[in-house]
Amino acid sequence: MSYRTTPSVDYVEDVSPGSGALPPRAWYASSDARSLSLNGNWRLRVSATADAEDDSFAEEGYDAGNWAEVTVPGHWVLQGDGAFGSPIYTNHLYPFPVDPPHVPTENPTGDHLRVFDLPADWPSDGGAVLRFDGVESCARVWLNGTELGEFKGSRLAHEFTVGELLKPGRNVLAVRVHQWSAGSYLEDQDQWWLPGIFRDVTLLHRPAGSAGDFFVHASYDHTTGEGTLRVDSDVEGRVTVPALDIDVATGEPVTVAVEPWTAETPRLYDGVLVTDGERVPLRIGFRTVVLEDGLVKVNGRAILFRGVNRHEWHPRHGRALDLETMREDVLLMKRHNLNAVRTSHYPPHPAFLDLCDEYGLWVIDECDLETHGFVEQDWRDNPVDDERWTPALLDRAARMVERDKNHPSIVFWSLGNEAGTGRGLTAMAEWIHGRDPERLVHYEGDWNCRDTDVYSRMYASHEEVAKIGQRLDGGTHKRRELPFIQCEYGHAMGNGPGGLADYQELFEKHERLQGGFIWEWIDHGIEHAELGYAYGGDFGEELHDGNFVCDGLIFPDRTPSPGLIEYKKVIEPVLIEGDGTNGTVRVTNKHDFADLSALAFEWSCQVDGETVESGSLAVPALAPGESAEVKLPEPPADGRGGERQWTVRALLADDTSWAAKGHVVAWGQFAVGARPLPSFPATDRPVRDGDRITLGPAGFDARTGALLSIGGVEVGATPRLDVWRATTDNDDGAEWQTDTRYGLLWRTLGLHRMRHRLVSVEAGDDALTVRTRVAPAAREVGLDTVYRWTSDGERLRLSVSVTPEGDWTVPLPRLGVRFGLPQADRVEWFGGGPGEAYPDTGTASMVGRWQSTVDGLQTPYVRPQENGARADVRWVELGGLRIEGDPEFWFTARRWTTEQLDAARHRCDLTAGDTVWVNLDHGLHGIGSQSCGPGPLPQYFLKAEPAEFSFVFSTTR
């Protein structure tokens, strides 16, 4: 006789979306109906498998006093100091065998208990629903011992009817959450796997006659200036909008003159939906989204997305975000000129969309769907092409659309991300088009645009984007007639991304190109007591993708990275141009809708980086696309013969909801004349005295030619040629890429371990000349390098001549000199700043006089790498030295060597030494975006070719 037992957890591996939940409906933050938040402290027991414990914990009277306590919303693996397991990070690989719909027996399962008292004044009439806004990845729910059902769809809302189960006083809510389920196959997004109840849990009173589902239709006719409002409601009622004198029945359209909603002018009208049992506040934005003339148009105008992809993230709480953190994200986006966000790769907390409505951001709302791991088997068994999964896909589409349909900020519904193609996606697109024809449908994986209204790509090169802009990219006829967006580009991993200005130039040149979305908003570093921020592999994961999860424009603590500062400048909505010679500046309004009446303009004139005069500038309130030539005042007289330049800024004229008066929106800078180069007559001759050579204020080692001191300033390590940098994530590229990965080639060639051979030390009549050959071991290529030292008695000049030998087939990481100073802290320089810049990331570098400390020069990337270069430096002062360049140079200084920086994997690996290492670079290789996208453009390559450059040293003491 044989026996077979069937586990009680079959629902975990069922491809259906679940059972017991109510149909999806519109989400709203509040009404006059009562609600009770069940957020807070819950009891938790974690088991190793889905069926390790029975269901008795859900029964009334169960004693969970010895269970742990956790916070909901939250992820259990981010609480309890590791007692409940650890986070797992993979980019696209499933961290379990691909055997759909099955998941491992080892399936961490969290039993949650929340005992709550129903308020004494809780209404006794009507019913109630229990709403979960987000649970990963599968949940089974009981209230007072009665099972309500189970559900999947982690980033989607689910509601259950519970009115007849509620009791006066004590009530027991039990939720069993499984980390893995069939739903996990649909949620293979590039992020941490984090189980738990991570969004709000709320009890909602539903009075008799309360509002059910409703759909706010608010279109705008740009030819008449009128908006048409119609609110379709499951429950009859009336809609009032006092500011528009509207009072109509649900389902009845009304047309009135309105101010339209756009991301630049987010005009919302307060209204109320009134049914017999409930009053629901409405925030109504009138706008119309169409596909017309091959373009995405809103309110009759084509728009240009200056966007970003946003995962929900907090370094301590994971995807459990509070309202203020969400608001901080939106304010940072607005203050950095972003106008759009793609909710990668799932619908966000609905409160975030309220903020997008309020402050003004275009939104691509993306479904909670990604099956990227199936690419490893050529998409075989992909759920989106398996009709058994179609009900789950349609459920996810419906729960997104129905929840979020009343947000004017949403202009696209996205079917998901990196899920291949198939019948399920087509079914989703058809359902969405039918349910909401007033918006467009997006999906990047549909290159033939069978199911989508836009041609979308990720990480297309500049060359390909240019061809697409000219409709020379081939593809189906339908595709060529559609607009194009880069739903992901500019991979913001570590130092970078580079090439953003070049992309933006293409977007603005070709009408078909309607912008793009940087990947991504925030580094997903997890706060860690020892490492600073942890990333993939730091929790002992067997399978992980390292720091690929740290690829944001802001650091985990929401400090803007240099990449965000660069992006703000690249996408600024006002272009300010001038050449400084004709006394005028050209101002162009690059907004899609707003004129320039909200901005004030000011000019300033700098001499050698210091502002000597400033004032306001009268600029007309230009309409979108308009330009004007504006006369500048006469530049002030300058008796010093210094370098002069104009700086013109566009500032907020008044406080706004997202920034204060005076906030800089855009700026332009241009020289009045050419930079005067310093003269340097070489008057002193080198004098040898034993083992030392003196030249002007400097002392040298007579045998090696090494610089020992300048004046009273000791030099810890002599300046010598340096071509290596600690490779960036973008230098290293991604292992799946077939394009050249220069970081790998540099190491293969041995540029990280160059050897210096002294050829000669020659003390001539007017110079000390040191000849060397710099080359990597095991290779025949090299760099003949000549250091020529001269002095005018008070200053010391180093002229460097570099001649490549052999067949150099790769560019150099950098070309300059590195030396050490035993003491240095305060730094002042005249050049680009205040932050770092590289050849293809320097748009935001403003020329001026800047100050910092050595520590302040460092950019704290989660994974340490090359950082902190300042561009276009005329002179720098630190450690008692003043260094001037001919021509301008790149400057970095740090308290560790490049080799130590290169070896570090976390910030804690960097320990300050006794020497400050200074790099003075003639050139640097570009950054690019090859951590996932293309590398630097050819014009940003640092070719190995003959070069000459010089520096003048003097003391400041």
PDB file of N, CA and C in Angstrom, residues 404-473:
ATOM      1  N   ASP A 404      -4.985  52.995 -10.106  1.00  0.00           N
ATOM      2  CA  ASP A 404      -4.283  54.252 -10.393  1.00  0.00           C
ATOM      3  C   ASP A 404      -4.949  55.115 -11.460  1.00  0.00           C
ATOM      4  N   LYS A 405      -6.097  54.741 -11.954  1.00  0.00           N
ATOM      5  CA  LYS A 405      -6.654  55.367 -13.154  1.00  0.00           C
ATOM      6  C   LYS A 405      -7.050  56.823 -12.986  1.00  0.00           C
ATOM      7  N   ASN A 406      -7.158  57.326 -11.764  1.00  0.00           N
ATOM      8  CA  ASN A 406      -7.624  58.699 -11.564  1.00  0.00           C
ATOM      9  C   ASN A 406      -6.497  59.705 -11.366  1.00  0.00           C
ATOM     10  N   HIS A 407      -5.287  59.302 -11.724  1.00  0.00           N
ATOM     11  CA  HIS A 407      -4.139  60.202 -11.580  1.00  0.00           C
ATOM     12  C   HIS A 407      -3.840  60.896 -12.913  1.00  0.00           C
ATOM     13  N   PRO A 408      -3.955  62.211 -12.977  1.00  0.00           N
ATOM     14  CA  PRO A 408      -3.634  62.898 -14.238  1.00  0.00           C
ATOM     15  C   PRO A 408      -2.172  62.792 -14.626  1.00  0.00           C
ATOM     16  N   SER A 409      -1.296  62.522 -13.675  1.00  0.00           N
ATOM     17  CA  SER A 409       0.135  62.437 -13.985  1.00  0.00           C
ATOM     18  C   SER A 409       0.461  61.250 -14.875  1.00  0.00           C
ATOM     19  N   ILE A 410      -0.356  60.204 -14.830  1.00  0.00           N
ATOM     20  CA  ILE A 410      -0.066  58.995 -15.602  1.00  0.00           C
ATOM     21  C   ILE A 410      -0.458  59.206 -17.058  1.00  0.00           C
ATOM     22  N   VAL A 411       0.510  59.087 -17.953  1.00  0.00           N
ATOM     23  CA  VAL A 411       0.246  59.237 -19.386  1.00  0.00           C
ATOM     24  C   VAL A 411       0.436  57.918 -20.130  1.00  0.00           C
ATOM     25  N   PHE A 412       1.150  56.966 -19.530  1.00  0.00           N
ATOM     26  CA  PHE A 412       1.368  55.650 -20.123  1.00  0.00           C
ATOM     27  C   PHE A 412       1.074  54.577 -19.080  1.00  0.00           C
ATOM     28  N   TRP A 413       0.469  53.489 -19.534  1.00  0.00           N
ATOM     29  CA  TRP A 413       0.482  52.242 -18.797  1.00  0.00           C
ATOM     30  C   TRP A 413       1.567  51.367 -19.414  1.00  0.00           C
ATOM     31  N   SER A 414       2.413  50.779 -18.601  1.00  0.00           N
ATOM     32  CA  SER A 414       3.458  49.886 -19.095  1.00  0.00           C
ATOM     33  C   SER A 414       3.121  48.460 -18.692  1.00  0.00           C
ATOM     34  N   LEU A 415       3.235  47.546 -19.648  1.00  0.00           N
ATOM     35  CA  LEU A 415       2.852  46.161 -19.400  1.00  0.00           C
ATOM     36  C   LEU A 415       3.783  45.450 -18.431  1.00  0.00           C
ATOM     37  N   GLY A 416       4.958  45.992 -18.239  1.00  0.00           N
ATOM     38  CA  GLY A 416       5.954  45.357 -17.388  1.00  0.00           C
ATOM     39  C   GLY A 416       7.322  45.609 -17.972  1.00  0.00           C
ATOM     40  N   ASN A 417       8.266  44.756 -17.636  1.00  0.00           N
ATOM     41  CA  ASN A 417       9.644  44.967 -18.071  1.00  0.00           C
ATOM     42  C   ASN A 417      10.317  43.623 -18.305  1.00  0.00           C
ATOM     43  N   GLU A 418      11.084  43.533 -19.375  1.00  0.00           N
ATOM     44  CA  GLU A 418      11.953  42.396 -19.657  1.00  0.00           C
ATOM     45  C   GLU A 418      11.264  41.053 -19.361  1.00  0.00           C
ATOM     46  N   ALA A 419      10.155  40.877 -20.046  1.00  0.00           N
ATOM     47  CA  ALA A 419       9.392  39.645 -19.909  1.00  0.00           C
ATOM     48  C   ALA A 419       9.232  38.946 -21.252  1.00  0.00           C
ATOM     49  N   GLY A 420      10.100  39.254 -22.206  1.00  0.00           N
ATOM     50  CA  GLY A 420       9.980  38.643 -23.516  1.00  0.00           C
ATOM     51  C   GLY A 420       8.727  39.121 -24.215  1.00  0.00           C
ATOM     52  N   THR A 421       8.150  38.272 -25.036  1.00  0.00           N
ATOM     53  CA  THR A 421       6.898  38.585 -25.711  1.00  0.00           C
ATOM     54  C   THR A 421       5.999  37.356 -25.638  1.00  0.00           C
ATOM     55  N   GLY A 422       4.718  37.580 -25.882  1.00  0.00           N
ATOM     56  CA  GLY A 422       3.824  36.441 -25.855  1.00  0.00           C
ATOM     57  C   GLY A 422       2.372  36.825 -25.760  1.00  0.00           C
ATOM     58  N   ARG A 423       1.525  35.784 -25.766  1.00  0.00           N
ATOM     59  CA  ARG A 423       0.086  35.965 -25.799  1.00  0.00           C
ATOM     60  C   ARG A 423      -0.444  36.687 -24.570  1.00  0.00           C
ATOM     61  N   GLY A 424       0.181  36.442 -23.442  1.00  0.00           N
ATOM     62  CA  GLY A 424      -0.277  37.091 -22.229  1.00  0.00           C
ATOM     63  C   GLY A 424      -0.122  38.595 -22.281  1.00  0.00           C
ATOM     64  N   LEU A 425       0.994  39.066 -22.828  1.00  0.00           N
ATOM     65  CA  LEU A 425       1.199  40.503 -22.971  1.00  0.00           C
ATOM     66  C   LEU A 425       0.186  41.099 -23.931  1.00  0.00           C
ATOM     67  N   THR A 426      -0.099  40.404 -25.017  1.00  0.00           N
ATOM     68  CA  THR A 426      -1.099  40.896 -25.955  1.00  0.00           C
ATOM     69  C   THR A 426      -2.460  41.006 -25.279  1.00  0.00           C
ATOM     70  N   ALA A 427      -2.803  40.012 -24.474  1.00  0.00           N
ATOM     71  CA  ALA A 427      -4.075  40.070 -23.756  1.00  0.00           C
ATOM     72  C   ALA A 427      -4.107  41.253 -22.797  1.00  0.00           C
ATOM     73  N   MET A 428      -3.002  41.519 -22.110  1.00  0.00           N
ATOM     74  CA  MET A 428      -2.934  42.673 -21.214  1.00  0.00           C
ATOM     75  C   MET A 428      -3.131  43.977 -21.977  1.00  0.00           C
ATOM     76  N   ALA A 429      -2.419  44.105 -23.106  1.00  0.00           N
ATOM     77  CA  ALA A 429      -2.514  45.341 -23.896  1.00  0.00           C
ATOM     78  C   ALA A 429      -3.933  45.553 -24.401  1.00  0.00           C
ATOM     79  N   GLU A 430      -4.560  44.487 -24.884  1.00  0.00           N
ATOM     80  CA  GLU A 430      -5.925  44.627 -25.401  1.00  0.00           C
ATOM     81  C   GLU A 430      -6.883  45.037 -24.286  1.00  0.00           C
ATOM     82  N   TRP A 431      -6.715  44.444 -23.111  1.00  0.00           N
ATOM     83  CA  TRP A 431      -7.602  44.803 -22.000  1.00  0.00           C
ATOM     84  C   TRP A 431      -7.391  46.261 -21.595  1.00  0.00           C
ATOM     85  N   ILE A 432      -6.135  46.687 -21.498  1.00  0.00           N
ATOM     86  CA  ILE A 432      -5.853  48.063 -21.074  1.00  0.00           C
ATOM     87  C   ILE A 432      -6.371  49.060 -22.107  1.00  0.00           C
ATOM     88  N   HIS A 433      -6.113  48.795 -23.382  1.00  0.00           N
ATOM     89  CA  HIS A 433      -6.619  49.700 -24.419  1.00  0.00           C
ATOM     90  C   HIS A 433      -8.143  49.814 -24.342  1.00  0.00           C
ATOM     91  N   GLY A 434      -8.797  48.706 -24.055  1.00  0.00           N
ATOM     92  CA  GLY A 434     -10.243  48.745 -23.968  1.00  0.00           C
ATOM     93  C   GLY A 434     -10.741  49.450 -22.730  1.00  0.00           C
ATOM     94  N   ARG A 435     -10.055  49.260 -21.620  1.00  0.00           N
ATOM     95  CA  ARG A 435     -10.500  49.860 -20.360  1.00  0.00           C
ATOM     96  C   ARG A 435     -10.182  51.351 -20.295  1.00  0.00           C
ATOM     97  N   ASP A 436      -9.058  51.748 -20.841  1.00  0.00           N
ATOM     98  CA  ASP A 436      -8.640  53.152 -20.730  1.00  0.00           C
ATOM     99  C   ASP A 436      -8.045  53.638 -22.041  1.00  0.00           C
ATOM    100  N   PRO A 437      -8.861  53.937 -23.027  1.00  0.00           N
ATOM    101  CA  PRO A 437      -8.341  54.435 -24.309  1.00  0.00           C
ATOM    102  C   PRO A 437      -7.793  55.852 -24.235  1.00  0.00           C
ATOM    103  N   GLU A 438      -7.888  56.486 -23.069  1.00  0.00           N
ATOM    104  CA  GLU A 438      -7.437  57.871 -22.919  1.00  0.00           C
ATOM    105  C   GLU A 438      -5.956  57.955 -22.547  1.00  0.00           C
ATOM    106  N   ARG A 439      -5.302  56.813 -22.422  1.00  0.00           N
ATOM    107  CA  ARG A 439      -3.867  56.792 -22.195  1.00  0.00           C
ATOM    108  C   ARG A 439      -3.216  55.849 -23.201  1.00  0.00           C
ATOM    109  N   LEU A 440      -1.870  55.880 -23.241  1.00  0.00           N
ATOM    110  CA  LEU A 440      -1.121  55.053 -24.175  1.00  0.00           C
ATOM    111  C   LEU A 440      -0.517  53.862 -23.444  1.00  0.00           C
ATOM    112  N   VAL A 441      -0.101  52.862 -24.223  1.00  0.00           N
ATOM    113  CA  VAL A 441       0.475  51.634 -23.666  1.00  0.00           C
ATOM    114  C   VAL A 441       1.938  51.522 -24.076  1.00  0.00           C
ATOM    115  N   HIS A 442       2.772  51.172 -23.120  1.00  0.00           N
ATOM    116  CA  HIS A 442       4.216  51.050 -23.314  1.00  0.00           C
ATOM    117  C   HIS A 442       4.669  49.643 -22.948  1.00  0.00           C
ATOM    118  N   TYR A 443       5.647  49.143 -23.686  1.00  0.00           N
ATOM    119  CA  TYR A 443       6.386  47.942 -23.280  1.00  0.00           C
ATOM    120  C   TYR A 443       7.656  47.877 -24.117  1.00  0.00           C
ATOM    121  N   GLU A 444       8.804  47.868 -23.455  1.00  0.00           N
ATOM    122  CA  GLU A 444      10.086  47.944 -24.174  1.00  0.00           C
ATOM    123  C   GLU A 444      10.378  46.696 -24.985  1.00  0.00           C
ATOM    124  N   GLY A 445       9.966  45.534 -24.499  1.00  0.00           N
ATOM    125  CA  GLY A 445      10.333  44.296 -25.167  1.00  0.00           C
ATOM    126  C   GLY A 445       9.630  44.055 -26.481  1.00  0.00           C
ATOM    127  N   ASP A 446       8.648  44.882 -26.815  1.00  0.00           N
ATOM    128  CA  ASP A 446       7.863  44.706 -28.038  1.00  0.00           C
ATOM    129  C   ASP A 446       8.469  45.564 -29.148  1.00  0.00           C
ATOM    130  N   TRP A 447       9.608  45.130 -29.703  1.00  0.00           N
ATOM    131  CA  TRP A 447      10.315  45.938 -30.695  1.00  0.00           C
ATOM    132  C   TRP A 447       9.527  46.099 -31.997  1.00  0.00           C
ATOM    133  N   ASN A 448       8.626  45.188 -32.273  1.00  0.00           N
ATOM    134  CA  ASN A 448       7.786  45.328 -33.469  1.00  0.00           C
ATOM    135  C   ASN A 448       6.528  46.137 -33.194  1.00  0.00           C
ATOM    136  N   CYS A 449       6.352  46.539 -31.924  1.00  0.00           N
ATOM    137  CA  CYS A 449       5.256  47.436 -31.536  1.00  0.00           C
ATOM    138  C   CYS A 449       3.884  46.853 -31.881  1.00  0.00           C
ATOM    139  N   ARG A 450       3.764  45.545 -31.711  1.00  0.00           N
ATOM    140  CA  ARG A 450       2.472  44.909 -31.953  1.00  0.00           C
ATOM    141  C   ARG A 450       1.442  45.362 -30.927  1.00  0.00           C
ATOM    142  N   ASP A 451       1.867  45.475 -29.664  1.00  0.00           N
ATOM    143  CA  ASP A 451       0.937  45.749 -28.580  1.00  0.00           C
ATOM    144  C   ASP A 451       1.106  47.138 -27.975  1.00  0.00           C
ATOM    145  N   THR A 452       2.042  47.928 -28.486  1.00  0.00           N
ATOM    146  CA  THR A 452       2.379  49.187 -27.832  1.00  0.00           C
ATOM    147  C   THR A 452       2.129  50.383 -28.737  1.00  0.00           C
ATOM    148  N   ASP A 453       2.104  51.562 -28.104  1.00  0.00           N
ATOM    149  CA  ASP A 453       1.848  52.807 -28.823  1.00  0.00           C
ATOM    150  C   ASP A 453       3.109  53.637 -28.988  1.00  0.00           C
ATOM    151  N   VAL A 454       4.236  53.085 -28.611  1.00  0.00           N
ATOM    152  CA  VAL A 454       5.502  53.811 -28.692  1.00  0.00           C
ATOM    153  C   VAL A 454       6.608  52.796 -28.920  1.00  0.00           C
ATOM    154  N   TYR A 455       7.616  53.195 -29.672  1.00  0.00           N
ATOM    155  CA  TYR A 455       8.804  52.364 -29.845  1.00  0.00           C
ATOM    156  C   TYR A 455       9.741  52.701 -28.702  1.00  0.00           C
ATOM    157  N   SER A 456      10.004  51.720 -27.857  1.00  0.00           N
ATOM    158  CA  SER A 456      10.792  51.942 -26.657  1.00  0.00           C
ATOM    159  C   SER A 456      11.987  51.007 -26.663  1.00  0.00           C
ATOM    160  N   ARG A 457      13.126  51.521 -26.230  1.00  0.00           N
ATOM    161  CA  ARG A 457      14.352  50.733 -26.147  1.00  0.00           C
ATOM    162  C   ARG A 457      15.091  51.105 -24.875  1.00  0.00           C
ATOM    163  N   MET A 458      16.032  50.254 -24.543  1.00  0.00           N
ATOM    164  CA  MET A 458      16.915  50.587 -23.432  1.00  0.00           C
ATOM    165  C   MET A 458      18.370  50.450 -23.869  1.00  0.00           C
ATOM    166  N   TYR A 459      19.168  51.445 -23.496  1.00  0.00           N
ATOM    167  CA  TYR A 459      20.617  51.457 -23.703  1.00  0.00           C
ATOM    168  C   TYR A 459      21.020  51.415 -25.171  1.00  0.00           C
ATOM    169  N   ALA A 460      20.178  51.926 -26.049  1.00  0.00           N
ATOM    170  CA  ALA A 460      20.601  52.066 -27.445  1.00  0.00           C
ATOM    171  C   ALA A 460      21.743  53.081 -27.506  1.00  0.00           C
ATOM    172  N   SER A 461      22.720  52.823 -28.365  1.00  0.00           N
ATOM    173  CA  SER A 461      23.878  53.707 -28.476  1.00  0.00           C
ATOM    174  C   SER A 461      23.473  55.036 -29.102  1.00  0.00           C
ATOM    175  N   HIS A 462      24.351  56.018 -28.981  1.00  0.00           N
ATOM    176  CA  HIS A 462      24.096  57.312 -29.608  1.00  0.00           C
ATOM    177  C   HIS A 462      23.904  57.149 -31.117  1.00  0.00           C
ATOM    178  N   GLU A 463      24.726  56.303 -31.720  1.00  0.00           N
ATOM    179  CA  GLU A 463      24.642  56.112 -33.170  1.00  0.00           C
ATOM    180  C   GLU A 463      23.284  55.546 -33.564  1.00  0.00           C
ATOM    181  N   GLU A 464      22.817  54.548 -32.812  1.00  0.00           N
ATOM    182  CA  GLU A 464      21.527  53.957 -33.150  1.00  0.00           C
ATOM    183  C   GLU A 464      20.397  54.940 -32.886  1.00  0.00           C
ATOM    184  N   VAL A 465      20.475  55.685 -31.803  1.00  0.00           N
ATOM    185  CA  VAL A 465      19.433  56.667 -31.506  1.00  0.00           C
ATOM    186  C   VAL A 465      19.352  57.710 -32.614  1.00  0.00           C
ATOM    187  N   ALA A 466      20.492  58.122 -33.134  1.00  0.00           N
ATOM    188  CA  ALA A 466      20.490  59.087 -34.239  1.00  0.00           C
ATOM    189  C   ALA A 466      19.776  58.502 -35.459  1.00  0.00           C
ATOM    190  N   LYS A 467      20.020  57.227 -35.761  1.00  0.00           N
ATOM    191  CA  LYS A 467      19.340  56.593 -36.888  1.00  0.00           C
ATOM    192  C   LYS A 467      17.838  56.501 -36.641  1.00  0.00           C
ATOM    193  N   ILE A 468      17.471  56.158 -35.413  1.00  0.00           N
ATOM    194  CA  ILE A 468      16.045  56.081 -35.088  1.00  0.00           C
ATOM    195  C   ILE A 468      15.394  57.444 -35.264  1.00  0.00           C
ATOM    196  N   GLY A 469      16.095  58.485 -34.831  1.00  0.00           N
ATOM    197  CA  GLY A 469      15.546  59.831 -34.981  1.00  0.00           C
ATOM    198  C   GLY A 469      15.274  60.200 -36.419  1.00  0.00           C
ATOM    199  N   GLN A 470      16.084  59.648 -37.333  1.00  0.00           N
ATOM    200  CA  GLN A 470      15.916  59.921 -38.765  1.00  0.00           C
ATOM    201  C   GLN A 470      15.055  58.861 -39.449  1.00  0.00           C
ATOM    202  N   ARG A 471      14.484  57.941 -38.677  1.00  0.00           N
ATOM    203  CA  ARG A 471      13.659  56.840 -39.186  1.00  0.00           C
ATOM    204  C   ARG A 471      14.448  55.964 -40.160  1.00  0.00           C
ATOM    205  N   LEU A 472      15.709  55.755 -39.835  1.00  0.00           N
ATOM    206  CA  LEU A 472      16.574  54.908 -40.647  1.00  0.00           C
ATOM    207  C   LEU A 472      16.908  53.606 -39.930  1.00  0.00           C
ATOM    208  N   ASP A 473      16.090  53.255 -38.948  1.00  0.00           N
ATOM    209  CA  ASP A 473      16.393  52.116 -38.104  1.00  0.00           C
ATOM    210  C   ASP A 473      15.749  50.829 -38.578  1.00  0.00           C
TER     211      ASP A 473
END
